[in-house]
CSV table of C-alpha atoms in Angstrom, one decimal:
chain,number,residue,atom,x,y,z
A,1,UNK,CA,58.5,48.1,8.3
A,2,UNK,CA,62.4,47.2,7.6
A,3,UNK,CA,62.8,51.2,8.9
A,4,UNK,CA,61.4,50.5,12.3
A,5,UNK,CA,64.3,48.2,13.6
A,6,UNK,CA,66.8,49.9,16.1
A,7,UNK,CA,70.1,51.2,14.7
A,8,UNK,CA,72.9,48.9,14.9
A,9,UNK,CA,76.9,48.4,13.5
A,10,UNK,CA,77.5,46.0,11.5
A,11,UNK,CA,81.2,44.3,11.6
A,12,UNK,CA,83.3,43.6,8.7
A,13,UNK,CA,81.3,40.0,8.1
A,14,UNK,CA,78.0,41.6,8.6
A,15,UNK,CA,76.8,40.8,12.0
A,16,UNK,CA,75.6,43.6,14.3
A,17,UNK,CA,78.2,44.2,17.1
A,18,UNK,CA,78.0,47.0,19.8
A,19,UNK,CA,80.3,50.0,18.5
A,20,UNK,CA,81.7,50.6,21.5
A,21,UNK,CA,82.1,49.7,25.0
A,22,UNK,CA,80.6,52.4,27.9
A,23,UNK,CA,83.1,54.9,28.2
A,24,UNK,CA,81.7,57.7,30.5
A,25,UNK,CA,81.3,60.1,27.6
A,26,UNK,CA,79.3,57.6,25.6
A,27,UNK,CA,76.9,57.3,28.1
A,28,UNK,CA,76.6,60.8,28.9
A,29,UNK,CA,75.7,60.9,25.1
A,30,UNK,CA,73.5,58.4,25.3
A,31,UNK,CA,71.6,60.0,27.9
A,32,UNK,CA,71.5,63.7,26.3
A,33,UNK,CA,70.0,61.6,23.2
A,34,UNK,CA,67.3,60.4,25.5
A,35,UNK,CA,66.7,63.6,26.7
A,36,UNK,CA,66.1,65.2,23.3
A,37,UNK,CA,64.4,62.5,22.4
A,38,UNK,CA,66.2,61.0,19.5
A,39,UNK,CA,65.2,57.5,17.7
A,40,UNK,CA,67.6,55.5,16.3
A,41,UNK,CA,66.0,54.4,12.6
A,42,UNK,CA,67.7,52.4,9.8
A,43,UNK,CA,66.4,52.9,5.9
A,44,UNK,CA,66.8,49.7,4.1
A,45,UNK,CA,69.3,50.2,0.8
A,46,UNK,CA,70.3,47.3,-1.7
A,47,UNK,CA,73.3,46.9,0.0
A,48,UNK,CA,72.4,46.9,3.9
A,49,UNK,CA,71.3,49.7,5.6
A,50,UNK,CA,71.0,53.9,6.4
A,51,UNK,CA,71.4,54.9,9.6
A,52,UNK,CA,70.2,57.7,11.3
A,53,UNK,CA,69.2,60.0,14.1
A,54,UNK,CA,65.3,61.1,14.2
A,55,UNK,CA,65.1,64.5,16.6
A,56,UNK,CA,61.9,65.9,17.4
A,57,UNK,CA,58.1,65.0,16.4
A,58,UNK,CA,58.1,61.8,14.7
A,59,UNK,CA,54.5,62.8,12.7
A,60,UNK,CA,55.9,65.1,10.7
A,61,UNK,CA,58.0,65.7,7.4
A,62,UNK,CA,61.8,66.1,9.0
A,63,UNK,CA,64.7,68.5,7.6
A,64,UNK,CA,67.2,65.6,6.4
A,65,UNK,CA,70.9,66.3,7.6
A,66,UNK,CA,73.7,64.9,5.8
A,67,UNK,CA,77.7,65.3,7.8
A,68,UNK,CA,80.7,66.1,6.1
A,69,UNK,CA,83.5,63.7,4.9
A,70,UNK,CA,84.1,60.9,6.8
A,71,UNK,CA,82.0,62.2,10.1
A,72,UNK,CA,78.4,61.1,11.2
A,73,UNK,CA,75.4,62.3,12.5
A,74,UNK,CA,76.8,62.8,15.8
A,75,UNK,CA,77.9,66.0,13.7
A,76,UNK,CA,74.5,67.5,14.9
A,77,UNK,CA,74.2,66.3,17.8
A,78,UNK,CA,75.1,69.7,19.7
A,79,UNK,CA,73.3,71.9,17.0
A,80,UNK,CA,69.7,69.9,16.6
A,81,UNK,CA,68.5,70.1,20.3
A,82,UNK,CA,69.2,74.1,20.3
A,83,UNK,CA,67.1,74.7,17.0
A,84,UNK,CA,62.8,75.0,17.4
A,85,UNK,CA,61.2,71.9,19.2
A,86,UNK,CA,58.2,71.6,16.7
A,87,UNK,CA,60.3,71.0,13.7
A,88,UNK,CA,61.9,67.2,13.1
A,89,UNK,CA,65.2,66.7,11.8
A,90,UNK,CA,66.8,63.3,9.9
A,91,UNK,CA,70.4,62.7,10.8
A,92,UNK,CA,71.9,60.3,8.9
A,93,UNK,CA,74.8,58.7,8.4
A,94,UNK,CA,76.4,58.1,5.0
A,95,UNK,CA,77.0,55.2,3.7
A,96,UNK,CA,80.6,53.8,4.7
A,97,UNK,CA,80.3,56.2,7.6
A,98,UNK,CA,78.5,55.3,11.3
A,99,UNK,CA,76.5,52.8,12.0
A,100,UNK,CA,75.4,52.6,7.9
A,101,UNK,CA,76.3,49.6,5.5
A,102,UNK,CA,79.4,50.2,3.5
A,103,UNK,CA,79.3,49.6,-0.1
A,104,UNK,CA,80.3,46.1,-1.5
A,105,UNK,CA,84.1,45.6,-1.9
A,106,UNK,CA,85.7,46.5,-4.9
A,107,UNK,CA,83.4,49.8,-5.5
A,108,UNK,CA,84.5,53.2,-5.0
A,109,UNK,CA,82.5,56.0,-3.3
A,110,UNK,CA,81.6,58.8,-5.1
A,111,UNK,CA,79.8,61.7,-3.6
A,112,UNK,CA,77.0,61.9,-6.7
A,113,UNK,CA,75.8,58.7,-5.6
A,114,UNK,CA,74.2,60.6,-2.6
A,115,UNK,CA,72.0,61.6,-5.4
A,116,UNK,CA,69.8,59.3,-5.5
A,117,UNK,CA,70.5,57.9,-2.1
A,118,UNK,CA,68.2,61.0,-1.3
A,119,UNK,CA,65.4,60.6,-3.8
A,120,UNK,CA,65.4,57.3,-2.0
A,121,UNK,CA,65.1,58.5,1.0
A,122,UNK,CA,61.9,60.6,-0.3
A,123,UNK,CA,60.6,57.0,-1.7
A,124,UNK,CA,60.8,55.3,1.4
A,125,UNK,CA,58.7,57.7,3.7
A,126,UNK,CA,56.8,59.2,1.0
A,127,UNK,CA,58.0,63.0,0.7
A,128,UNK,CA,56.9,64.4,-2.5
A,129,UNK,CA,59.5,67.4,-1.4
A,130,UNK,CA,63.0,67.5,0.5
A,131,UNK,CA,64.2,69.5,3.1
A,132,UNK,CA,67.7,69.7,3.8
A,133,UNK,CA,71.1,71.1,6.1
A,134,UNK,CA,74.6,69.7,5.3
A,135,UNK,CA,77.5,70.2,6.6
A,136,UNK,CA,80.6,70.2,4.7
A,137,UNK,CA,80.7,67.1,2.0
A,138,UNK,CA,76.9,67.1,2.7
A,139,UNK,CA,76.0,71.0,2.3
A,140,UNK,CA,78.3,70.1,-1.3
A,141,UNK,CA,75.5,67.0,-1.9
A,142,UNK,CA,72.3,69.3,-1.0
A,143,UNK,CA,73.6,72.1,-3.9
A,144,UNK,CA,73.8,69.4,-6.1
A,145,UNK,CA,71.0,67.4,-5.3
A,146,UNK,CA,68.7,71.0,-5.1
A,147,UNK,CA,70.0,72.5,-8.6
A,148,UNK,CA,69.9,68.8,-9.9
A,149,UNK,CA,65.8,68.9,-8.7
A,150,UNK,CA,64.6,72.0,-7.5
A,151,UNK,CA,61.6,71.3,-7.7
A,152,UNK,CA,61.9,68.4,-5.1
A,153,UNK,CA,63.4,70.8,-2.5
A,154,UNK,CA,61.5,73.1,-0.6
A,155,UNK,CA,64.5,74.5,1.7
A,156,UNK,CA,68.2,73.9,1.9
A,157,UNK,CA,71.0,75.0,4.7
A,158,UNK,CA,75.0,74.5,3.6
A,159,UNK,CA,77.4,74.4,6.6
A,160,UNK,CA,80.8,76.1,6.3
A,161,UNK,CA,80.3,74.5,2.2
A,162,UNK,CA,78.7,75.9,-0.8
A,163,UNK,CA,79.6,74.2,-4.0
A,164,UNK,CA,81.5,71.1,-5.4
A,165,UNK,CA,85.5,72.1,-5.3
A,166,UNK,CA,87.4,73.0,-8.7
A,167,UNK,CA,90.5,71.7,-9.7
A,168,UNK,CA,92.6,73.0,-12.3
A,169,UNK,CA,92.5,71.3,-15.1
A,170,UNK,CA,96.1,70.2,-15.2
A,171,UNK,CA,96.5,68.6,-12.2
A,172,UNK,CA,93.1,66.7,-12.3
A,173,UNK,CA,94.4,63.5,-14.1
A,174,UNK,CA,97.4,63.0,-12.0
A,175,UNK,CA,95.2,63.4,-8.5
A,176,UNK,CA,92.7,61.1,-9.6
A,177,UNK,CA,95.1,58.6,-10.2
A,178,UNK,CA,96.9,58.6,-7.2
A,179,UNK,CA,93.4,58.6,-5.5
A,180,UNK,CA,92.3,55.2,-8.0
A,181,UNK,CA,95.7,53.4,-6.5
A,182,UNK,CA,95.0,53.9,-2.6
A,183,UNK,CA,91.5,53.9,-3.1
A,184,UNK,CA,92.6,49.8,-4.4
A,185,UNK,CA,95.2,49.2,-1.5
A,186,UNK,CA,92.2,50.5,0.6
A,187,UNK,CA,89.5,48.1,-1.1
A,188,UNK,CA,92.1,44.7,-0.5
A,189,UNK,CA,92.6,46.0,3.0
A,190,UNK,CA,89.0,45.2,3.6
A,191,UNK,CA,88.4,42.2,1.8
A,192,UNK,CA,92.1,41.0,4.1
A,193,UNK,CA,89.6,41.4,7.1
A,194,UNK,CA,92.4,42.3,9.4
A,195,UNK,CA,91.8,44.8,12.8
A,196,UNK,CA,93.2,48.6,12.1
A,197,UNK,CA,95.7,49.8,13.9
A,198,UNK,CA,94.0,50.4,17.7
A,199,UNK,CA,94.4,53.0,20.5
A,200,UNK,CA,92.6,54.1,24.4
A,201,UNK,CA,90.0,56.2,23.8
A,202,UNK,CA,92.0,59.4,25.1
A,203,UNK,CA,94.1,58.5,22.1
A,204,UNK,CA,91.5,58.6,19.4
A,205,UNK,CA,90.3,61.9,20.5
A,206,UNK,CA,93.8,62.8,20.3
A,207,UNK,CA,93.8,61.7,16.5
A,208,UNK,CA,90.5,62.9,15.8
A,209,UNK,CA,92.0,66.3,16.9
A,210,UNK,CA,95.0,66.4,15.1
A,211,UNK,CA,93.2,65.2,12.0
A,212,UNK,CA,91.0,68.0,11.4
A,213,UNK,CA,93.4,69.9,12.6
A,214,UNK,CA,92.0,71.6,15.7
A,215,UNK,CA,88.5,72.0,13.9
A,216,UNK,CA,87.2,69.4,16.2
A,217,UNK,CA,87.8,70.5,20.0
A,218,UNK,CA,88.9,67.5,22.2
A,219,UNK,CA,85.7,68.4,24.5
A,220,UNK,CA,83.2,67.6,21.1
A,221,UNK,CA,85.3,64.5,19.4
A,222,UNK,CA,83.4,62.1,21.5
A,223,UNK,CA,80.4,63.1,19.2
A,224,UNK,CA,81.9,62.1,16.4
A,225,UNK,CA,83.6,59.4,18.0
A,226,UNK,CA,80.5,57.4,19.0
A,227,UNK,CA,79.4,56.2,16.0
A,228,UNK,CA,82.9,55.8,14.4
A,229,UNK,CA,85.0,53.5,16.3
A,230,UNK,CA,85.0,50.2,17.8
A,231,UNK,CA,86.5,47.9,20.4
A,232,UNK,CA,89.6,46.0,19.8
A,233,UNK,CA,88.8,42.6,20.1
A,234,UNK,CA,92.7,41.9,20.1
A,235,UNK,CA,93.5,44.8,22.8
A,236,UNK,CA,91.0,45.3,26.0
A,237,UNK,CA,90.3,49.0,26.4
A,238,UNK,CA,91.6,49.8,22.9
A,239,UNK,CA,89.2,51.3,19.7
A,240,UNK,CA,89.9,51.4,15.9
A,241,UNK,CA,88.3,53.6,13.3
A,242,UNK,CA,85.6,51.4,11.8
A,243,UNK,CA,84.4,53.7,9.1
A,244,UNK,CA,85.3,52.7,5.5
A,245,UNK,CA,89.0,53.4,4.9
A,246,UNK,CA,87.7,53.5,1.3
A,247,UNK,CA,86.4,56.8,1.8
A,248,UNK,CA,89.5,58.4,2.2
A,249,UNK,CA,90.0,58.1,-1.5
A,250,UNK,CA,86.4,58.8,-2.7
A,251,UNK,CA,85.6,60.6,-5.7
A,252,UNK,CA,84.9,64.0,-5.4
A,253,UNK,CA,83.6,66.0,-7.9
A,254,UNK,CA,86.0,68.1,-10.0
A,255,UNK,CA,84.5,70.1,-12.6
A,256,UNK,CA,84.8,73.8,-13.2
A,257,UNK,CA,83.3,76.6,-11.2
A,258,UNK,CA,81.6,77.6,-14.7
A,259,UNK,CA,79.2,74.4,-14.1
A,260,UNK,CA,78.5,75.5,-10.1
A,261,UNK,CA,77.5,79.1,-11.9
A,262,UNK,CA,74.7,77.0,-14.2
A,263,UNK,CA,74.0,74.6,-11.0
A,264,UNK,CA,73.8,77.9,-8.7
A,265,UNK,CA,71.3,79.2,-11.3
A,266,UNK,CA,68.6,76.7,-11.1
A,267,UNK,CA,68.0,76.3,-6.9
A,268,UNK,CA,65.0,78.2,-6.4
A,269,UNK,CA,64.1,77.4,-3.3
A,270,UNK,CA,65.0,79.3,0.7
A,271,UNK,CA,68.5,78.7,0.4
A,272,UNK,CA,70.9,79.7,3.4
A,273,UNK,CA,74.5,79.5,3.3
A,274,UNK,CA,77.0,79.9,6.6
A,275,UNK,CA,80.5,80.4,6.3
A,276,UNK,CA,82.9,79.8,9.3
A,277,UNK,CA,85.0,82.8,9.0
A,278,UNK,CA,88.1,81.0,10.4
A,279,UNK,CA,87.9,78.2,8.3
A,280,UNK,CA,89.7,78.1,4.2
A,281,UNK,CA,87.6,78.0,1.5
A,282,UNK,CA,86.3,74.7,-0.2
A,283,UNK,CA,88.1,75.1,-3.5
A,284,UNK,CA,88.9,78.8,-4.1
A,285,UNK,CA,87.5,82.0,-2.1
A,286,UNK,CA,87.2,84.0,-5.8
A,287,UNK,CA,84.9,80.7,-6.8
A,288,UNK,CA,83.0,80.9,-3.3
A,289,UNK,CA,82.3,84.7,-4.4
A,290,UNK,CA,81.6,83.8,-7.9
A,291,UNK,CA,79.0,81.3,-6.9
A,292,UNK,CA,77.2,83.7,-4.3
A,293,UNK,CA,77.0,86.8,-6.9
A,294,UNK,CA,75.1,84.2,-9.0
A,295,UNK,CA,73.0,82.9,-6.1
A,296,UNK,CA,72.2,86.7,-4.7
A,297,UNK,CA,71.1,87.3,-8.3
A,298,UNK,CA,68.5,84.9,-9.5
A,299,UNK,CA,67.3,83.7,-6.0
A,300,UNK,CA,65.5,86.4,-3.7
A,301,UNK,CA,65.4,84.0,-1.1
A,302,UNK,CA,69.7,83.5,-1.0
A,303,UNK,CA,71.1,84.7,1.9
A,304,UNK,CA,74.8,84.0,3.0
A,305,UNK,CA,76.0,84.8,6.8
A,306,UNK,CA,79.5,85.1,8.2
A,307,UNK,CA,80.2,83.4,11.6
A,308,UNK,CA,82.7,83.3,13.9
A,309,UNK,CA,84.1,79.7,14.2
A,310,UNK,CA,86.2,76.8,12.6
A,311,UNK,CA,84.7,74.5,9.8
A,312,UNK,CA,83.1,72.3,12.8
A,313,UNK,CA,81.6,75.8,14.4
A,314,UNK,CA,78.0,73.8,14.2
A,315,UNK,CA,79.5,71.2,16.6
A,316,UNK,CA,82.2,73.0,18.5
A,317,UNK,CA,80.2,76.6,19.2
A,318,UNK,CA,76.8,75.7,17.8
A,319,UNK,CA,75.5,78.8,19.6
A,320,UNK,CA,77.2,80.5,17.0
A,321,UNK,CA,74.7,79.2,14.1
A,322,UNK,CA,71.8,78.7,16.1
A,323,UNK,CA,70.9,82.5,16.1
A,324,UNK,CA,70.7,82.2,12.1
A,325,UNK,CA,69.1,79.0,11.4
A,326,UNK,CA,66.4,79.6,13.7
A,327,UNK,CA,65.4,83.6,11.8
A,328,UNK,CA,65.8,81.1,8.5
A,329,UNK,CA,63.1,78.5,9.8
A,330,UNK,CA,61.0,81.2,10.9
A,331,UNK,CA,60.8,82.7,7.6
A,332,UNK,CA,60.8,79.6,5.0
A,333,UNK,CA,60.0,76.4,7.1
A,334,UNK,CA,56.4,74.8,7.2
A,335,UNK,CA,55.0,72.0,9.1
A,336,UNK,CA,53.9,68.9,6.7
A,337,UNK,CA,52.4,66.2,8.0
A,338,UNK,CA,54.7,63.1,7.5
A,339,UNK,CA,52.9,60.4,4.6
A,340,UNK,CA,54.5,57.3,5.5
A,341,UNK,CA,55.5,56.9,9.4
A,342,UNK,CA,58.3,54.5,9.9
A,343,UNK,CA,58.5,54.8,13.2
């Protein structure tokens, strides 16, 4: 099957190329992804390839993990080895993001179209149901996709995210069309073909650092970094970003907190929701609370839990969540036996 093939980056012509060379962390990573035995796996899509990290038993049904905006699955690469052995987890990495195929030039990304990314996801290995943990961006896609089809979803676990962001309604139309014209400088960039701007490895942990403003600790960067950058071939011992540049300007959903209240209504299923309580709220913290009061009232099985931490606390203090995703899968989680192996 196309999903058995061993995950590999593709360069901006579409031929696989290493991601990066064997800096001592990356190996070190490699290694701990050994030892926890993780598979690399690749999904086939229209337009190339999902990649992703398999932890644990391969036989059975996993919980499928989707990162926040513009990380990876590396995200969970510090939080998935500390969680129960018996239960499998799905890493993946979004499209335009890792080692996964980017979208064809001259389309935008839009966080709804992880919508059905999932439901074909559930095609290709033959899940009748979903379970599923995001972080960030991807705890925003789970609410969706869950209130969108919860019937599909049998469990669902938000990192540090609840709900899509409001805007107000005034300053929607002039932010998403500053976003439409660097989203198109972004878009001719690639089809231009030409190297990013590159840097040593120390560097780009530097700028991963600064860009999430201290969320990511220098120590855990090379997690994300892994799957994320890529050897100069103009400078020896430099990296660029190689993630879509396109996703900096991607779509995000904007409507009103009184359509989260009717989404909020309809997820049924074991739903847990951690919030980092040194990290801001996505959106507003009165919309957070809103959508909570709803959740706590027409789902018994809602619960939300306060940690201390920054937005990445999974990754940078993942002893932190572990504590409360593990009394979660004790209560709601239940082994099924995988339909389709693809590995």
């Amino acid at each position: 099957m196309e999903s058995n093939r061993t995950a590999s980056k593709e360069d901006e012509h579409g031929s696989a190329v290493q991601s990066v060379e064997h800096h001592p962390m990356i190996k070190f990573i490699e290694l701990q992804d050994k030892q926890n035995d993780v598979t690399e796996v690749q999904i086939p899509v229209p337009y190339g390839n999902i990649a992703g990290k398999w932890f644990g038993p391969k036989d059975i049904r996993p919980i499928l993990c989707l990162h926040g905006w513009l990380d990876n699955s590396g995200t969970f690469d510090r939080l998935i080895p500390l969680l129960p052995e018996n239960v499998s987890f799905l890493a993946i990495d979004l499209p335009g993001h890792g080692y996964s195929s980017r979208i064809p030039n001259g389309m935008a990304y839009y966080q709804t179209d992880c919508i059905p990314l999932i439901l074909h996801i559930m095609r290709e290995y033959g899940w009748s149901k979903v379970s599923l943990m995001g972080h960030s961006m991807g705890a925003i896609i789970c609410f969706i996709f869950t209130a969108l089809f919860p019937e599909k979803v049998d469990l669902l676990i938000g990192l540090d995210a609840l709900k899509p962001l409001s805007y107000q309604p005034e300053r929607f139309p002039q932010r998403t069309s500053k976003m439409v014209q660097k989203f198109i400088l972004a878009d001719i960039r690639n089809q231009e073909r030409s190297e990013p701007p590159s840097y040593t490895y120390e560097e780009m942990v530097d700028r991963l650092y600064e860009g999430t403003a201290a969320s990511v600790s220098r120590e855990t960067c090379p997690y994300l970094l892994q799957r994320n950058i890529k050897p100069s071939r103009k400078f020896p011992g430099k990296y660029f970003f190689d993630r879509d540049n396109r996703m900096k300007y991607n779509v995000i959903p904007g409507w009103a907190d009184s359509i989260n209240v009717e989404l909020a209504k309809r997820i049924s299923a074991p739903f847990l929701t951690v919030k980092a309580v040194d990290s801001p709220y996505a959106g507003s913290k009165e919309g957070f609370e809103q959508t909570v009061a709803v959740l706590k009232e027409s789902n018994p099985k809602y619960e939300v839990v306060f940690v201390k931490g920054s937005h990445h606390v999974h990754l940078t203090e993942p002893e932190n969540v572990v504590p409360v995703i593990v009394d979660f899968l004790r209560k709601h989680w239940h082994k099924e036996q995988d339909i389709v192996s693809k590995l």
